[in-house]
PDB file of C-alpha atoms and ligand atoms in Angstrom:
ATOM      1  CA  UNK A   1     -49.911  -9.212  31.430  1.00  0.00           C
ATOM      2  CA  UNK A   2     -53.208  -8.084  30.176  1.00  0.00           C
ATOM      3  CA  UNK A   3     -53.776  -7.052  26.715  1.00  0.00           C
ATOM      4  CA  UNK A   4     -54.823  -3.501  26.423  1.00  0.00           C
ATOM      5  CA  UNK A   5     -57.588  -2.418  24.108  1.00  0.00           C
ATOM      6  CA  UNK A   6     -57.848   1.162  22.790  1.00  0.00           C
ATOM      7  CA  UNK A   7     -61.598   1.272  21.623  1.00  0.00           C
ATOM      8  CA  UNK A   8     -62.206   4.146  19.132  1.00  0.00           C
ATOM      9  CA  UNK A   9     -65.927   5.071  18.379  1.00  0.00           C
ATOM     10  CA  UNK A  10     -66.907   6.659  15.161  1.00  0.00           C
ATOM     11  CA  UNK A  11     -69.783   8.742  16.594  1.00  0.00           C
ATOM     12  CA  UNK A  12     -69.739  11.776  18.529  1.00  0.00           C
ATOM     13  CA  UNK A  13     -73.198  11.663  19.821  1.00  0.00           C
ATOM     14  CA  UNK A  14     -74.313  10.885  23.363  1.00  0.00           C
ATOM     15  CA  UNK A  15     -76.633   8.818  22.995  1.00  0.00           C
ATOM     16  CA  UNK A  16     -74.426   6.613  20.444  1.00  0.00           C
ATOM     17  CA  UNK A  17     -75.676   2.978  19.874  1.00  0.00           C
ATOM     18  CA  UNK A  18     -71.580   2.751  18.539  1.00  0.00           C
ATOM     19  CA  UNK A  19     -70.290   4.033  22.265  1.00  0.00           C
ATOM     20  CA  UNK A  20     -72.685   2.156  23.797  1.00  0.00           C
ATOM     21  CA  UNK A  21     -71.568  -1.138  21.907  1.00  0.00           C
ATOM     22  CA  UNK A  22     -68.058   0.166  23.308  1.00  0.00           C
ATOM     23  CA  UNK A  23     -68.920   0.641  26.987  1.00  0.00           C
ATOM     24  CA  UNK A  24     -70.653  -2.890  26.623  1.00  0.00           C
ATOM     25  CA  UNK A  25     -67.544  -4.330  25.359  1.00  0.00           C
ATOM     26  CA  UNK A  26     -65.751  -2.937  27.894  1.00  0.00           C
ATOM     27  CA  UNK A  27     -68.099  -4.885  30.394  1.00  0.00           C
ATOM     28  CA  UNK A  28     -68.022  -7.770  28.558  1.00  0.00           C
ATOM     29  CA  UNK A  29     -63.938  -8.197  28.281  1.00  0.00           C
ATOM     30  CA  UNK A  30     -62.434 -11.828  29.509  1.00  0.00           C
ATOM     31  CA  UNK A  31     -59.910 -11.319  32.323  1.00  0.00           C
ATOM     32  CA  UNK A  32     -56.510 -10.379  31.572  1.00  0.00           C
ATOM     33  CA  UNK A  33     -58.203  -7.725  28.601  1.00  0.00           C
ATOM     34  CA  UNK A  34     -58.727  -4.245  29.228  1.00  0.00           C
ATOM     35  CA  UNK A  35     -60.757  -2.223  26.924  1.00  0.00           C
ATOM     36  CA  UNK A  36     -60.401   1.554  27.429  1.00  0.00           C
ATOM     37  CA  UNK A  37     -63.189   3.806  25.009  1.00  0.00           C
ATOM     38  CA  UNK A  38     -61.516   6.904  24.189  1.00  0.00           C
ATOM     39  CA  UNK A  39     -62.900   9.849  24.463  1.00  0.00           C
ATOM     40  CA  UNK A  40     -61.781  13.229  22.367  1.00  0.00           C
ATOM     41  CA  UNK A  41     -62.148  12.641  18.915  1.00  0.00           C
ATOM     42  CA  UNK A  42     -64.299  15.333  18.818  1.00  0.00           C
ATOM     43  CA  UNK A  43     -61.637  17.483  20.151  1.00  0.00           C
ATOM     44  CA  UNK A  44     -59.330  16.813  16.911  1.00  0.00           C
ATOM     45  CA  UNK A  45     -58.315  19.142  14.520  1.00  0.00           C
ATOM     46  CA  UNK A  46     -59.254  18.236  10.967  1.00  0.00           C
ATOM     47  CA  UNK A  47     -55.357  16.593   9.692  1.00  0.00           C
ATOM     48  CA  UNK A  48     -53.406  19.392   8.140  1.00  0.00           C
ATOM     49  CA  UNK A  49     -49.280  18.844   7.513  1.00  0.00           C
ATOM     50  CA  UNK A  50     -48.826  21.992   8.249  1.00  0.00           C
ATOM     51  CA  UNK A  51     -49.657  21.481  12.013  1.00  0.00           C
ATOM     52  CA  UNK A  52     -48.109  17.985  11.979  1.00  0.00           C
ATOM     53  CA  UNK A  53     -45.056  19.112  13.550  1.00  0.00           C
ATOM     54  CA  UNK A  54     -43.303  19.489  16.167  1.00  0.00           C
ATOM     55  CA  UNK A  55     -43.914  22.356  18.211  1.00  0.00           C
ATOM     56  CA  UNK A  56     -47.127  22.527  16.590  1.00  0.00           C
ATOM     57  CA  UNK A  57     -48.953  19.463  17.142  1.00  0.00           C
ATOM     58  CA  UNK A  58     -52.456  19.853  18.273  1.00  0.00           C
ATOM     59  CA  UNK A  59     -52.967  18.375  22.255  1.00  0.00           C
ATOM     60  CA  UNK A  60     -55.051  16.498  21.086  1.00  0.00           C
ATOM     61  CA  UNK A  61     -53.405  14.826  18.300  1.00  0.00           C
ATOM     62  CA  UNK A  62     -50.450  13.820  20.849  1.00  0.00           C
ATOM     63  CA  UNK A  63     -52.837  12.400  23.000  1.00  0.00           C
ATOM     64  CA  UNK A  64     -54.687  10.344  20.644  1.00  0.00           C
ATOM     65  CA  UNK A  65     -51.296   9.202  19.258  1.00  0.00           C
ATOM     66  CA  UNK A  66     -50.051   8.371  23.104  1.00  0.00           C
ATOM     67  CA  UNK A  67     -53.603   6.324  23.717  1.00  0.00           C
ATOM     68  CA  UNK A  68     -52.717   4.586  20.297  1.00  0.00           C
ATOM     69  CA  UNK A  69     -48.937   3.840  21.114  1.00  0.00           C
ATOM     70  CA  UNK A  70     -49.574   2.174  24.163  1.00  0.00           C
ATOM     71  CA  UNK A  71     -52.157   0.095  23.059  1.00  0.00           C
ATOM     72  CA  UNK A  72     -51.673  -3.803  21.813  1.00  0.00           C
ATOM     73  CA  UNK A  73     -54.804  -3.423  19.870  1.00  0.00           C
ATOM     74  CA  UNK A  74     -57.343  -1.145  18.711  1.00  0.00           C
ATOM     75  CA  UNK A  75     -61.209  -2.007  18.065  1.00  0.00           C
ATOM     76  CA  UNK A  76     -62.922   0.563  16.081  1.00  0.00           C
ATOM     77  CA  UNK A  77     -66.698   1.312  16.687  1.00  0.00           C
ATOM     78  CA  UNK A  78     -68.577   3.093  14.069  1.00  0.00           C
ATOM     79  CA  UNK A  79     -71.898   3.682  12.299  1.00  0.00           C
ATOM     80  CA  UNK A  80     -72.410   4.205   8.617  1.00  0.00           C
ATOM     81  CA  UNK A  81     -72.463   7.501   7.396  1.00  0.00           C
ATOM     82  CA  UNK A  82     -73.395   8.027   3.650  1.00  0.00           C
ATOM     83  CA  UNK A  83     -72.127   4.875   2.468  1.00  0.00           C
ATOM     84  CA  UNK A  84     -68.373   4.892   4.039  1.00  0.00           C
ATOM     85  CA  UNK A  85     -67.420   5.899   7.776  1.00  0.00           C
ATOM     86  CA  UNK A  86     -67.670   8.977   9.558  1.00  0.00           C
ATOM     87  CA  UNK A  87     -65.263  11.833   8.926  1.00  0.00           C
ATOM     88  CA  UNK A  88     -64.639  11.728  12.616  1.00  0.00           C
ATOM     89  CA  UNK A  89     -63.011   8.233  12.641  1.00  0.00           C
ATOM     90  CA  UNK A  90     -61.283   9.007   9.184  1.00  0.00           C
ATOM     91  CA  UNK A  91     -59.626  11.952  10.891  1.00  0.00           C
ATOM     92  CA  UNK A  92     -58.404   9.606  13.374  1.00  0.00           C
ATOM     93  CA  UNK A  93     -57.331   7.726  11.438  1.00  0.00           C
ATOM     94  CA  UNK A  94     -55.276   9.790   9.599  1.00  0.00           C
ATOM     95  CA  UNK A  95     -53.480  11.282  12.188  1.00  0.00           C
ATOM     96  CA  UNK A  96     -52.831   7.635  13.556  1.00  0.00           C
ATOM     97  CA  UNK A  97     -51.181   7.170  10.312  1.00  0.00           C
ATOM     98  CA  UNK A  98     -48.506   9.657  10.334  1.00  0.00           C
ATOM     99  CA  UNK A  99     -45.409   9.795  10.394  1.00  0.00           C
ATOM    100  CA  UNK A 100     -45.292   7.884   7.490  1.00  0.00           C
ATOM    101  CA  UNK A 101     -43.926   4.135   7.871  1.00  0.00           C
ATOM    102  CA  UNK A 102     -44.399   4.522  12.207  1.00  0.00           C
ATOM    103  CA  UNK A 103     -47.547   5.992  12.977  1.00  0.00           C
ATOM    104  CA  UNK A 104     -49.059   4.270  16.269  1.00  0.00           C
ATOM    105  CA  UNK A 105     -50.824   1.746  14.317  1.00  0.00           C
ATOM    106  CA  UNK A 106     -48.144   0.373  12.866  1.00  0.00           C
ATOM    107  CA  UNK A 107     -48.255  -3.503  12.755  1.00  0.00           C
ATOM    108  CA  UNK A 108     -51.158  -3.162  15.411  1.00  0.00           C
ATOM    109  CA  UNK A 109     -54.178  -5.650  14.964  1.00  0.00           C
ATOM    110  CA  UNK A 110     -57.057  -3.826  14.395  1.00  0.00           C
ATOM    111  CA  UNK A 111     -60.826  -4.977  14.522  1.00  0.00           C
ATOM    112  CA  UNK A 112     -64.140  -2.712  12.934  1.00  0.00           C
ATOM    113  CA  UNK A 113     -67.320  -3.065  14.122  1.00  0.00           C
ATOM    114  CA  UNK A 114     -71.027  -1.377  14.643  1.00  0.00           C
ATOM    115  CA  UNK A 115     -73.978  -0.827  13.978  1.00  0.00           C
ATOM    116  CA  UNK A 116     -76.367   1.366  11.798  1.00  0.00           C
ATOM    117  CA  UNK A 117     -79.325   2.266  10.322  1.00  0.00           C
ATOM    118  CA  UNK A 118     -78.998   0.391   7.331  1.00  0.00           C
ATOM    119  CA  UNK A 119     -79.978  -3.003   6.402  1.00  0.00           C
ATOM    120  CA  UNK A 120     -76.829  -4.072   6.175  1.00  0.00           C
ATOM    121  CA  UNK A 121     -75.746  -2.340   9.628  1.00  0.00           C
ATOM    122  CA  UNK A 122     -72.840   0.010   8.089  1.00  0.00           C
ATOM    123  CA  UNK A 123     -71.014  -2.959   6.190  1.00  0.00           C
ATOM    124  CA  UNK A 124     -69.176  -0.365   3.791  1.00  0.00           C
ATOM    125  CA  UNK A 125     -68.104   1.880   6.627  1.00  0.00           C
ATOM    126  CA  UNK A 126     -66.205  -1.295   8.183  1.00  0.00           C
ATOM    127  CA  UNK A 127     -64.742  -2.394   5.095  1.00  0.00           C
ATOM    128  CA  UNK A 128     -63.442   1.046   4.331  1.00  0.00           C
ATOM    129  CA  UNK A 129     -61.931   1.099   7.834  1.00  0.00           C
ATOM    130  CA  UNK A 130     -60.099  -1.714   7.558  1.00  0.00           C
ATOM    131  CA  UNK A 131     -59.196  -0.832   4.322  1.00  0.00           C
ATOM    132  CA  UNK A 132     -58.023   2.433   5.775  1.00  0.00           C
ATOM    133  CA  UNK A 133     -56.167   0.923   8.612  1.00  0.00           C
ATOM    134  CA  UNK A 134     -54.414  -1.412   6.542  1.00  0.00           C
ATOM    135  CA  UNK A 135     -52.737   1.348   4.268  1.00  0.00           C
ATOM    136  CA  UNK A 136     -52.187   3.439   7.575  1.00  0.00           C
ATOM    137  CA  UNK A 137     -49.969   0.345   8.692  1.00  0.00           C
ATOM    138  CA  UNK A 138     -51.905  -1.387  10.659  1.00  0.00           C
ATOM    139  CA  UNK A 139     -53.082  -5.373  10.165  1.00  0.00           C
ATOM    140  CA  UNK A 140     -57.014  -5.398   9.802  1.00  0.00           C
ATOM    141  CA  UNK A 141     -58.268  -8.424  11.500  1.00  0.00           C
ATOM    142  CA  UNK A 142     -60.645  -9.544   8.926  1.00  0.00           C
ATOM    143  CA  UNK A 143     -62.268 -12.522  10.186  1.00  0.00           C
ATOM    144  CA  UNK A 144     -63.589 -10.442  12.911  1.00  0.00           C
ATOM    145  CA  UNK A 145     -66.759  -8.953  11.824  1.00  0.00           C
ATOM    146  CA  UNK A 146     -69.805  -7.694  13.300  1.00  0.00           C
ATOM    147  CA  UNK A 147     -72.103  -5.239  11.577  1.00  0.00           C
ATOM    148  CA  UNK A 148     -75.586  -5.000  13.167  1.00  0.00           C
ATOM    149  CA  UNK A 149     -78.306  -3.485  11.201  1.00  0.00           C
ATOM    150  CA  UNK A 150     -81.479  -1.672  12.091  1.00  0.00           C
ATOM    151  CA  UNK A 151     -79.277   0.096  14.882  1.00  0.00           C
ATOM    152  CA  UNK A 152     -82.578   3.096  15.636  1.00  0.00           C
ATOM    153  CA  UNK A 153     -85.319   0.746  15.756  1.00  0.00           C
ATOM    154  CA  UNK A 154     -83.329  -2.020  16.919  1.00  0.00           C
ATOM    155  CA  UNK A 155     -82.378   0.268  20.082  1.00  0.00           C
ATOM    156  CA  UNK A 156     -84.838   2.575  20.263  1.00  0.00           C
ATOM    157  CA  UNK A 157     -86.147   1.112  23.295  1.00  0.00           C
ATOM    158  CA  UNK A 158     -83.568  -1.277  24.490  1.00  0.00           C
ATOM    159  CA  UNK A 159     -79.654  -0.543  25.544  1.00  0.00           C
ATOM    160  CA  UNK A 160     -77.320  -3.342  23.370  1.00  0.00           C
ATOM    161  CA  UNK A 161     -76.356  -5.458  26.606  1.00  0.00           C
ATOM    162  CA  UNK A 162     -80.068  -5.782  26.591  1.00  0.00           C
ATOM    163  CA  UNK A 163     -80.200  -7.664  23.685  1.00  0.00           C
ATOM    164  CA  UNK A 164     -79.107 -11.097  24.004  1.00  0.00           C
ATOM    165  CA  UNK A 165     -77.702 -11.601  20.763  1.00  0.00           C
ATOM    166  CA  UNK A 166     -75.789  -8.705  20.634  1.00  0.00           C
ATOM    167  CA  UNK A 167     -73.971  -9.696  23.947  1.00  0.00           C
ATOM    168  CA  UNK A 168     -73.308 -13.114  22.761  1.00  0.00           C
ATOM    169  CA  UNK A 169     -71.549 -12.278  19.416  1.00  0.00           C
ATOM    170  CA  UNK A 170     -70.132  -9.508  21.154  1.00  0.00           C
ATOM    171  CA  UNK A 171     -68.477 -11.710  23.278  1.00  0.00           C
ATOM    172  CA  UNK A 172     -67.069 -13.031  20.375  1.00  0.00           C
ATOM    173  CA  UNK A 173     -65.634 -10.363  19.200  1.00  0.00           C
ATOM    174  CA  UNK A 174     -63.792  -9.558  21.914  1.00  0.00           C
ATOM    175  CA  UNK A 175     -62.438 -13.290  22.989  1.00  0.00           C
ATOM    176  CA  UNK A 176     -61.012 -13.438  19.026  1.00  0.00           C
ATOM    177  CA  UNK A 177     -59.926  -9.990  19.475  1.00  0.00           C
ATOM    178  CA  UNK A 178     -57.840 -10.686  22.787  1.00  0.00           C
ATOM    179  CA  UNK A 179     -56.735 -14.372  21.169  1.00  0.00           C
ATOM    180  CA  UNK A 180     -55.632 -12.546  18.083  1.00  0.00           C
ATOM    181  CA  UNK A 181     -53.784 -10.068  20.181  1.00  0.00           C
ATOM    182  CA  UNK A 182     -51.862 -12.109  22.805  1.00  0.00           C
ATOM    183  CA  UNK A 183     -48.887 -13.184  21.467  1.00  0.00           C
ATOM    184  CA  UNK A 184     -47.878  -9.859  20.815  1.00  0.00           C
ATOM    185  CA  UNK A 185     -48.708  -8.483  24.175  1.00  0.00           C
ATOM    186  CA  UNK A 186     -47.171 -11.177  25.868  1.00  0.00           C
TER     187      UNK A 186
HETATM  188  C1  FMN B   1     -75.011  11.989   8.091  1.00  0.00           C
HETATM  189  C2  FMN B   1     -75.609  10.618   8.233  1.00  0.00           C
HETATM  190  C3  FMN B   1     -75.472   9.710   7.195  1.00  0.00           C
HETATM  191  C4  FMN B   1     -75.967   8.406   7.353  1.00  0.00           C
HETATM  192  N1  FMN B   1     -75.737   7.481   6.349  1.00  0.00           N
HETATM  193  C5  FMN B   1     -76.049   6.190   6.563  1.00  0.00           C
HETATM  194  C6  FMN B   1     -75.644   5.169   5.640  1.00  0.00           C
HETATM  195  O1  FMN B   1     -75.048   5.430   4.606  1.00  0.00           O
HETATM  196  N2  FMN B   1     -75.937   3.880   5.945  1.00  0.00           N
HETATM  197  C7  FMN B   1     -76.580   3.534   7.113  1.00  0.00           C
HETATM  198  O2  FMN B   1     -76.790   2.351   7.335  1.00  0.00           O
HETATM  199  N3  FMN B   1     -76.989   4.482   7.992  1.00  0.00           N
HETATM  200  C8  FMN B   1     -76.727   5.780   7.750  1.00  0.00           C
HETATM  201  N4  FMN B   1     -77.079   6.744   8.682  1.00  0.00           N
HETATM  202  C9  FMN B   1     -77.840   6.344   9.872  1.00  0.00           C
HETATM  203  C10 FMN B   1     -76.879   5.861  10.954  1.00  0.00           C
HETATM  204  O3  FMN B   1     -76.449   4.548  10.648  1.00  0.00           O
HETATM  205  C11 FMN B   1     -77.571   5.837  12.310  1.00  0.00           C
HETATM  206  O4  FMN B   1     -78.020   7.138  12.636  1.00  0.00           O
HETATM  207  C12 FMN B   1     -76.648   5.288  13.381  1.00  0.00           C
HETATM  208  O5  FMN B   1     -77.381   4.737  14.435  1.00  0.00           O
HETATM  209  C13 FMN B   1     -75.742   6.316  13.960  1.00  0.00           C
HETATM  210  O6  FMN B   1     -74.855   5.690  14.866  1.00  0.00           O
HETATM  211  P1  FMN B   1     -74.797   6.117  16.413  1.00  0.00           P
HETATM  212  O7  FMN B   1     -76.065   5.619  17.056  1.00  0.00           O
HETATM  213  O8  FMN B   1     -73.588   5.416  16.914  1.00  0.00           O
HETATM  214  O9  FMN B   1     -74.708   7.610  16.447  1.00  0.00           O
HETATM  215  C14 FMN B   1     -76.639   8.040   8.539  1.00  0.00           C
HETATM  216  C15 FMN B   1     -76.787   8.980   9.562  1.00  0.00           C
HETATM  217  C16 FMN B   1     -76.281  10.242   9.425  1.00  0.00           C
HETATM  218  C17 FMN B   1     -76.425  11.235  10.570  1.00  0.00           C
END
Protein backbone atom coordinates (compact mmCIF):
# COMPACT_ATOMS: atom_id res chain seq x y z
CA UNK A 1 0.00 0.00 0.00
CA UNK A 2 1.60 3.23 -0.85
CA UNK A 3 1.75 6.05 1.47
CA UNK A 4 -0.06 9.04 0.21
CA UNK A 5 1.37 12.51 0.51
CA UNK A 6 -0.84 15.63 0.48
CA UNK A 7 1.79 18.42 -0.37
CA UNK A 8 0.50 21.91 0.60
CA UNK A 9 2.46 24.98 -0.81
CA UNK A 10 2.45 28.26 0.95
CA UNK A 11 2.69 30.42 -2.20
CA UNK A 12 0.18 31.28 -4.64
CA UNK A 13 2.42 32.45 -7.34
CA UNK A 14 3.22 30.69 -10.60
CA UNK A 15 6.33 30.87 -10.83
CA UNK A 16 6.80 29.60 -7.03
CA UNK A 17 10.35 28.31 -6.13
CA UNK A 18 7.94 26.59 -3.00
CA UNK A 19 5.59 24.68 -5.84
CA UNK A 20 8.35 24.01 -7.73
CA UNK A 21 10.24 22.31 -4.70
CA UNK A 22 6.72 20.43 -4.56
CA UNK A 23 6.42 19.24 -8.16
CA UNK A 24 10.19 18.17 -7.70
CA UNK A 25 9.31 16.20 -4.75
CA UNK A 26 6.72 14.72 -6.40
CA UNK A 27 9.35 13.46 -9.05
CA UNK A 28 11.65 12.57 -6.68
CA UNK A 29 9.23 10.17 -4.38
CA UNK A 30 10.65 6.37 -3.66
CA UNK A 31 8.16 3.78 -4.94
CA UNK A 32 5.29 2.87 -2.95
CA UNK A 33 4.96 7.09 -2.03
CA UNK A 34 2.71 9.25 -3.78
CA UNK A 35 2.97 12.90 -3.40
CA UNK A 36 -0.07 14.82 -4.71
CA UNK A 37 0.55 19.10 -4.66
CA UNK A 38 -2.70 20.57 -4.05
CA UNK A 39 -3.93 23.06 -5.77
CA UNK A 40 -6.81 25.70 -4.43
CA UNK A 41 -5.64 27.38 -1.57
CA UNK A 42 -6.11 30.34 -3.28
CA UNK A 43 -9.65 29.50 -3.72
CA UNK A 44 -10.26 29.52 0.27
CA UNK A 45 -12.28 31.71 2.09
CA UNK A 46 -10.47 33.56 4.86
CA UNK A 47 -11.74 31.02 8.24
CA UNK A 48 -14.85 32.54 9.68
CA UNK A 49 -17.16 30.22 12.33
CA UNK A 50 -19.84 31.57 11.05
CA UNK A 51 -19.46 29.69 7.67
CA UNK A 52 -17.98 26.63 9.42
CA UNK A 53 -21.09 24.80 9.25
CA UNK A 54 -22.94 22.66 7.81
CA UNK A 55 -24.89 23.72 5.01
CA UNK A 56 -22.60 26.49 4.77
CA UNK A 57 -19.23 25.28 4.30
CA UNK A 58 -17.31 26.88 1.58
CA UNK A 59 -16.48 24.10 -1.57
CA UNK A 60 -13.54 24.70 -1.07
CA UNK A 61 -13.04 24.21 2.51
CA UNK A 62 -14.69 20.56 2.08
CA UNK A 63 -12.37 19.84 -0.45
CA UNK A 64 -9.29 20.83 1.20
CA UNK A 65 -10.56 18.95 4.30
CA UNK A 66 -11.36 15.67 1.93
CA UNK A 67 -7.57 16.03 0.29
CA UNK A 68 -6.42 16.27 4.05
CA UNK A 69 -8.56 13.24 5.39
CA UNK A 70 -7.37 10.91 3.01
CA UNK A 71 -3.96 11.63 3.28
CA UNK A 72 -1.30 9.56 5.64
CA UNK A 73 0.83 12.59 5.65
CA UNK A 74 1.08 16.07 4.76
CA UNK A 75 4.41 18.03 3.69
CA UNK A 76 4.01 21.68 3.80
CA UNK A 77 5.94 23.94 1.28
CA UNK A 78 6.31 27.52 2.06
CA UNK A 79 8.40 30.69 1.78
CA UNK A 80 8.90 33.28 4.45
CA UNK A 81 6.74 36.05 4.52
CA UNK A 82 7.54 38.91 7.04
CA UNK A 83 9.13 36.84 9.52
CA UNK A 84 6.34 33.91 10.00
CA UNK A 85 4.43 32.01 7.06
CA UNK A 86 2.12 33.15 4.60
CA UNK A 87 -1.48 33.95 5.48
CA UNK A 88 -2.37 31.56 2.73
CA UNK A 89 -0.96 28.43 4.47
CA UNK A 90 -2.18 29.80 7.96
CA UNK A 91 -5.67 29.83 6.50
CA UNK A 92 -5.17 26.33 5.68
CA UNK A 93 -4.26 25.57 8.33
CA UNK A 94 -6.87 26.72 10.27
CA UNK A 95 -9.54 25.27 8.55
CA UNK A 96 -7.55 21.87 8.75
CA UNK A 97 -7.86 22.39 12.37
CA UNK A 98 -11.47 22.46 12.93
CA UNK A 99 -13.67 20.78 14.32
CA UNK A 100 -11.95 21.06 17.33
CA UNK A 101 -10.23 17.72 18.72
CA UNK A 102 -10.82 15.91 14.78
CA UNK A 103 -9.86 18.18 12.22
CA UNK A 104 -8.08 16.18 9.24
CA UNK A 105 -4.78 16.61 10.73
CA UNK A 106 -5.39 15.02 13.60
CA UNK A 107 -2.51 12.68 14.73
CA UNK A 108 -1.17 13.10 11.03
CA UNK A 109 2.73 13.45 10.66
CA UNK A 110 3.45 16.52 9.24
CA UNK A 111 6.81 17.83 7.66
CA UNK A 112 7.66 21.97 6.76
CA UNK A 113 9.89 22.88 4.35
CA UNK A 114 11.11 25.75 1.67
CA UNK A 115 12.81 28.10 0.65
CA UNK A 116 13.17 31.99 0.71
CA UNK A 117 14.74 35.00 0.27
CA UNK A 118 16.30 35.23 3.44
CA UNK A 119 19.55 34.13 4.70
CA UNK A 120 18.22 31.81 6.69
CA UNK A 121 15.73 30.46 3.85
CA UNK A 122 12.30 31.14 5.86
CA UNK A 123 13.48 29.26 9.15
CA UNK A 124 10.71 31.16 11.30
CA UNK A 125 7.95 30.46 8.82
CA UNK A 126 8.73 26.56 9.33
CA UNK A 127 8.98 26.70 12.90
CA UNK A 128 5.73 28.56 13.20
CA UNK A 129 4.16 25.87 10.99
CA UNK A 130 4.99 23.22 12.89
CA UNK A 131 4.21 25.00 15.76
CA UNK A 132 0.85 25.64 14.20
CA UNK A 133 0.27 22.13 13.15
CA UNK A 134 1.07 20.77 16.37
CA UNK A 135 -1.72 22.80 18.29
CA UNK A 136 -4.09 22.05 15.21
CA UNK A 137 -3.52 18.25 16.21
CA UNK A 138 -1.25 17.18 14.13
CA UNK A 139 2.49 15.58 15.10
CA UNK A 140 5.23 17.96 13.53
CA UNK A 141 8.01 15.83 12.36
CA UNK A 142 10.80 17.83 13.68
CA UNK A 143 13.87 16.17 12.69
CA UNK A 144 12.86 16.77 9.21
CA UNK A 145 14.09 20.07 8.18
CA UNK A 146 15.03 21.78 5.14
CA UNK A 147 15.07 25.54 4.79
CA UNK A 148 17.03 26.79 1.73
CA UNK A 149 18.06 30.32 1.64
CA UNK A 150 18.77 32.77 -1.13
CA UNK A 151 15.60 31.16 -2.89
CA UNK A 152 15.56 34.50 -5.94
CA UNK A 153 19.10 34.48 -6.69
CA UNK A 154 19.57 31.00 -5.93
CA UNK A 155 16.82 30.22 -8.75
CA UNK A 156 16.79 32.96 -10.73
CA UNK A 157 18.29 31.14 -13.47
CA UNK A 158 18.09 27.55 -12.55
CA UNK A 159 14.76 25.26 -11.77
CA UNK A 160 15.51 23.35 -8.05
CA UNK A 161 15.91 19.74 -9.69
CA UNK A 162 18.66 21.62 -11.36
CA UNK A 163 20.53 22.05 -8.48
CA UNK A 164 22.22 19.10 -7.26
CA UNK A 165 22.11 19.73 -3.75
CA UNK A 166 18.74 20.56 -3.54
CA UNK A 167 17.74 17.14 -5.15
CA UNK A 168 19.93 15.24 -2.89
CA UNK A 169 18.62 16.58 0.50
CA UNK A 170 15.41 16.61 -1.04
CA UNK A 171 15.57 13.16 -1.40
CA UNK A 172 15.99 13.08 2.06
CA UNK A 173 13.27 14.60 2.98
CA UNK A 174 11.04 12.63 1.37
CA UNK A 175 12.66 8.93 2.17
CA UNK A 176 12.38 10.16 6.20
CA UNK A 177 9.09 11.50 5.37
CA UNK A 178 7.70 8.12 3.81
CA UNK A 179 9.84 6.03 6.72
CA UNK A 180 8.23 8.23 9.30
CA UNK A 181 4.89 7.64 7.75
CA UNK A 182 4.67 3.87 7.06
CA UNK A 183 3.63 2.24 9.89
CA UNK A 184 0.64 4.13 9.99
CA UNK A 185 -0.28 3.67 6.41
CA UNK A 186 0.38 0.20 6.49
C1 LIG B 1 5.13 39.95 1.46
C2 LIG B 1 6.50 39.34 1.44
C3 LIG B 1 7.22 39.24 2.63
C4 LIG B 1 8.47 38.61 2.62
N1 LIG B 1 9.13 38.43 3.83
C5 LIG B 1 10.24 37.67 3.86
C6 LIG B 1 10.83 37.29 5.11
O1 LIG B 1 10.39 37.68 6.19
N2 LIG B 1 11.92 36.47 5.08
C7 LIG B 1 12.43 35.99 3.90
O2 LIG B 1 13.39 35.24 3.94
N3 LIG B 1 11.90 36.35 2.71
C8 LIG B 1 10.82 37.16 2.67
N4 LIG B 1 10.23 37.46 1.45
C9 LIG B 1 10.86 37.00 0.21
C10 LIG B 1 10.39 35.58 -0.09
O3 LIG B 1 11.09 34.67 0.73
C11 LIG B 1 10.68 35.22 -1.55
O4 LIG B 1 10.00 36.12 -2.40
C12 LIG B 1 10.30 33.79 -1.84
O5 LIG B 1 11.04 33.28 -2.92
C13 LIG B 1 8.86 33.62 -2.18
O6 LIG B 1 8.57 32.24 -2.33
P1 LIG B 1 8.00 31.65 -3.71
O7 LIG B 1 9.12 31.70 -4.71
O8 LIG B 1 7.61 30.27 -3.35
O9 LIG B 1 6.86 32.53 -4.12
C14 LIG B 1 9.01 38.12 1.42
C15 LIG B 1 8.29 38.25 0.23
C16 LIG B 1 7.05 38.84 0.24
C17 LIG B 1 6.27 38.93 -1.07
Amino acid sequence: MSVRVLALVGSLRAGSHNLQLAHLAARLSPEGTEISVYEGLGDLPFYNEDIDREGLLPDAAARLRRAAAEADTLVLFTPEYNGTMPAVLKNAIDWLSRPFGAGALTGKPVAVIGTAYGQYGGVWAHDEARKAVRIAGATPLEDITLSIPGSVERFADIHPGDDPEVVERLTDVITRLAEATAPQAA
